[in-house]
């Protein structure tokens, strides 16, 4: 079976694997593949993180007096802006955050060509290419390797 | 590079790296336009060389820059001399007694690598085609020459 990354249904297959929805045989195959394929492994790890986040949210116990305390807190807020949204946000912030990560992971899977190694510093490749050009120019001035005119004393750039 | 483009590029850098790059760009921009154009053309020709040849030139430059400035100046004269010679004359010059007296074995290796990097048919225009005496030797140079 080819790498899911190379297949149109690959994203769904990987998502199903991470969500533990695959049958045992396919799951075993994909598990072996993920061990060998860095791209699939990266996606699977991200997906697992998403599912772990969701799992941990599910596992969080809700205290018995949660509703009482929540109503009390709402009551203490004087004219809260956007009360409905505020309540919704408190209730669903963890799954919303997890869903955001999930959407990000989906986008990552669906456009693997767009994935580029992230530089530690934004713009570093540009800077490095400028610095490399300056290094080469300094070298060419010193060595006059490509010169057809008379030599000149090299100065550092 | 446009000033705005340069500003955007530089402001992302750590201060020390930014300062060094700004200084280098400033020095480059103070060169006369014709010199900048000449260097750009040289850079384009250099970047069109095979990567291993480019790397060999960079390695040679690193060796060159590791020498003290006074020895670099003596080597520059050697480079100039080699460029003036016909390809067939270069190795003979390198083996000459005068070179052995003037340059250390490490410096002669640099000159030898320099010969390998020079284009085979390259010969500087406007300079003498025959071997002529090197500039008068500085006695202090002999301390560093081991041959």
Coordinates of N, CA and C in Angstrom, one line a residue, chain A residues 121-157, chain B residues 1 9 12-14 17 21 24-25 27-28 31 35 38-39 42-43 45-47 57-58 60-61 64 69 73 76 79-80 83 114 117 119 122 124-125:
Chain A
X121 N 14.4 31.7 12.9 CA 14.2 33.2 12.9 C 13.6 33.5 11.6
X122 N 12.4 34.3 11.6 CA 11.8 34.6 10.4 C 12.7 35.4 9.5
X123 N 12.7 35.1 8.2 CA 13.5 35.9 7.3 C 15.0 35.4 7.3
X124 N 15.3 34.4 8.0 CA 16.7 33.9 8.1 C 17.2 33.5 6.7
X125 N 16.5 32.8 5.9 CA 17.0 32.4 4.6 C 17.4 33.6 3.7
X126 N 16.6 34.7 3.8 CA 16.9 35.9 3.1 C 18.2 36.5 3.6
X127 N 18.3 36.6 4.9 CA 19.5 37.2 5.5 C 20.7 36.3 5.2
X128 N 20.5 35.0 5.3 CA 21.7 34.1 5.0 C 22.1 34.3 3.6
X129 N 21.2 34.4 2.7 CA 21.6 34.6 1.3 C 22.3 35.9 1.0
X130 N 21.9 36.9 1.7 CA 22.5 38.2 1.6 C 24.0 38.1 2.2
X131 N 24.0 37.5 3.4 CA 25.4 37.3 4.0 C 26.3 36.4 3.1
X132 N 25.7 35.4 2.5 CA 26.5 34.5 1.7 C 27.0 35.3 0.5
X133 N 26.2 36.2 -0.1 CA 26.6 37.0 -1.2 C 27.7 37.9 -0.8
X134 N 27.6 38.5 0.3 CA 28.6 39.4 0.8 C 29.9 38.7 1.1
X135 N 29.8 37.5 1.6 CA 31.0 36.6 1.8 C 31.7 36.3 0.5
X136 N 30.9 36.0 -0.5 CA 31.5 35.6 -1.8 C 32.1 36.9 -2.5
X137 N 31.4 38.0 -2.3 CA 32.0 39.2 -2.9 C 33.3 39.6 -2.2
X138 N 33.3 39.4 -0.9 CA 34.6 39.7 -0.2 C 35.7 38.7 -0.7
X139 N 35.3 37.5 -0.9 CA 36.3 36.5 -1.4 C 36.8 36.9 -2.8
X140 N 35.8 37.2 -3.6 CA 36.2 37.5 -5.0 C 37.1 38.8 -5.1
X141 N 36.8 39.7 -4.2 CA 37.7 40.9 -4.2 C 39.1 40.5 -3.7
X142 N 39.2 39.6 -2.8 CA 40.5 39.3 -2.2 C 41.3 38.4 -3.2
X143 N 40.6 37.4 -3.8 CA 41.3 36.5 -4.7 C 41.3 36.9 -6.2
X144 N 40.4 37.7 -6.5 CA 40.3 38.2 -8.0 C 40.3 37.0 -8.9
X145 N 39.6 36.0 -8.5 CA 39.5 34.7 -9.3 C 38.8 34.9 -10.6
X146 N 37.8 35.8 -10.5 CA 36.9 36.0 -11.7 C 37.3 37.3 -12.5
X147 N 38.4 37.9 -12.0 CA 38.7 39.2 -12.6 C 39.4 39.1 -13.9
X148 N 39.0 40.1 -14.8 CA 39.7 40.2 -16.0 C 40.5 41.5 -16.1
X149 N 40.2 42.4 -15.1 CA 40.9 43.6 -15.0 C 42.0 43.4 -13.9
X150 N 42.7 44.5 -13.7 CA 43.9 44.4 -12.8 C 43.4 44.1 -11.4
X151 N 44.3 43.6 -10.6 CA 43.9 43.3 -9.2 C 43.8 44.5 -8.3
X152 N 43.1 44.3 -7.3 CA 43.0 45.4 -6.3 C 43.0 44.8 -4.9
X153 N 43.4 45.7 -4.0 CA 43.4 45.2 -2.6 C 42.0 44.9 -2.1
X154 N 41.9 43.7 -1.5 CA 40.6 43.4 -1.0 C 40.4 44.0 0.4
X155 N 39.1 44.5 0.5 CA 38.7 45.0 1.8 C 37.5 44.1 2.3
X156 N 37.4 44.0 3.6 CA 36.3 43.2 4.0 C 35.0 43.9 3.8
X157 N 34.0 43.2 3.6 CA 32.6 43.7 3.4 C 31.8 43.3 4.6
Chain B
X1 N 19.3 46.4 -3.0 CA 18.2 46.1 -2.1 C 17.5 47.4 -1.7
X9 N 14.1 43.4 6.6 CA 15.0 42.2 6.7 C 15.8 42.3 8.0
X12 N 14.3 42.0 11.9 CA 14.0 40.7 12.4 C 15.2 40.0 13.1
X13 N 16.4 40.6 13.0 CA 17.6 40.0 13.4 C 18.0 40.4 14.8
X14 N 18.7 39.5 15.5 CA 19.3 39.9 16.8 C 20.2 41.1 16.6
X17 N 23.9 40.6 15.2 CA 24.0 40.2 13.8 C 23.5 41.3 12.9
X21 N 25.6 43.0 9.9 CA 25.1 43.0 8.5 C 24.9 44.4 8.0
X24 N 28.2 45.8 6.9 CA 28.7 45.2 5.7 C 27.9 45.7 4.5
X25 N 26.6 45.9 4.6 CA 25.8 46.4 3.5 C 26.2 47.9 3.3
X27 N 29.1 49.3 3.8 CA 30.4 49.3 3.1 C 30.2 49.0 1.6
X28 N 29.4 48.0 1.4 CA 29.1 47.6 0.0 C 28.5 48.8 -0.8
X31 N 30.7 51.6 -2.1 CA 31.6 51.3 -3.3 C 31.1 52.1 -4.5
X35 N 32.3 49.8 -9.5 CA 32.9 48.7 -8.8 C 31.8 47.6 -8.4
X38 N 30.9 45.6 -11.3 CA 32.0 44.7 -11.6 C 31.9 43.5 -10.7
X39 N 31.6 43.8 -9.4 CA 31.5 42.7 -8.4 C 30.3 41.8 -8.6
X42 N 31.1 39.5 -11.4 CA 32.0 38.5 -10.9 C 31.2 37.5 -10.1
X43 N 30.3 38.0 -9.3 CA 29.5 37.1 -8.4 C 28.7 36.1 -9.3
X45 N 29.2 35.2 -12.4 CA 30.1 34.2 -13.0 C 30.5 33.2 -12.0
X46 N 30.9 33.6 -10.8 CA 31.3 32.7 -9.8 C 30.2 31.7 -9.4
X47 N 29.0 32.2 -9.3 CA 27.9 31.3 -8.9 C 27.5 30.4 -10.0
X57 N 37.0 27.4 -3.7 CA 37.4 28.8 -3.6 C 37.1 29.4 -2.2
X58 N 36.0 29.0 -1.7 CA 35.7 29.5 -0.3 C 36.7 28.9 0.7
X60 N 39.7 28.1 0.1 CA 41.0 28.7 -0.1 C 41.0 30.1 0.6
X61 N 39.9 30.8 0.4 CA 39.7 32.1 1.0 C 39.8 32.0 2.6
X64 N 43.4 31.7 3.4 CA 44.0 33.0 3.1 C 43.8 34.0 4.3
X69 N 47.9 39.8 8.2 CA 47.7 40.7 7.1 C 49.0 40.9 6.3
X73 N 49.2 40.2 2.2 CA 49.7 41.1 1.2 C 50.7 40.4 0.3
X76 N 48.9 38.2 -2.0 CA 48.2 38.9 -3.0 C 49.1 39.2 -4.2
X79 N 49.3 36.0 -6.1 CA 48.1 35.8 -6.9 C 48.1 36.6 -8.2
X80 N 48.6 37.9 -8.0 CA 48.6 38.8 -9.1 C 49.6 38.3 -10.2
X83 N 48.2 35.3 -12.0 CA 47.2 35.6 -13.0 C 47.8 36.2 -14.3
X114 N 45.3 28.0 -5.7 CA 44.9 29.2 -6.5 C 45.0 28.9 -8.0
X117 N 42.3 26.9 -9.3 CA 41.0 27.6 -9.4 C 41.0 28.7 -10.5
X119 N 40.9 30.1 -14.1 CA 40.4 29.6 -15.4 C 41.7 29.2 -16.2
X122 N 42.8 31.8 -18.5 CA 42.8 33.2 -18.0 C 44.2 33.7 -17.9
X124 N 45.7 37.7 -17.2 CA 45.3 39.1 -17.0 C 45.7 40.0 -18.1
X125 N 44.9 40.9 -18.6 CA 45.2 41.8 -19.6 C 46.0 43.0 -19.1

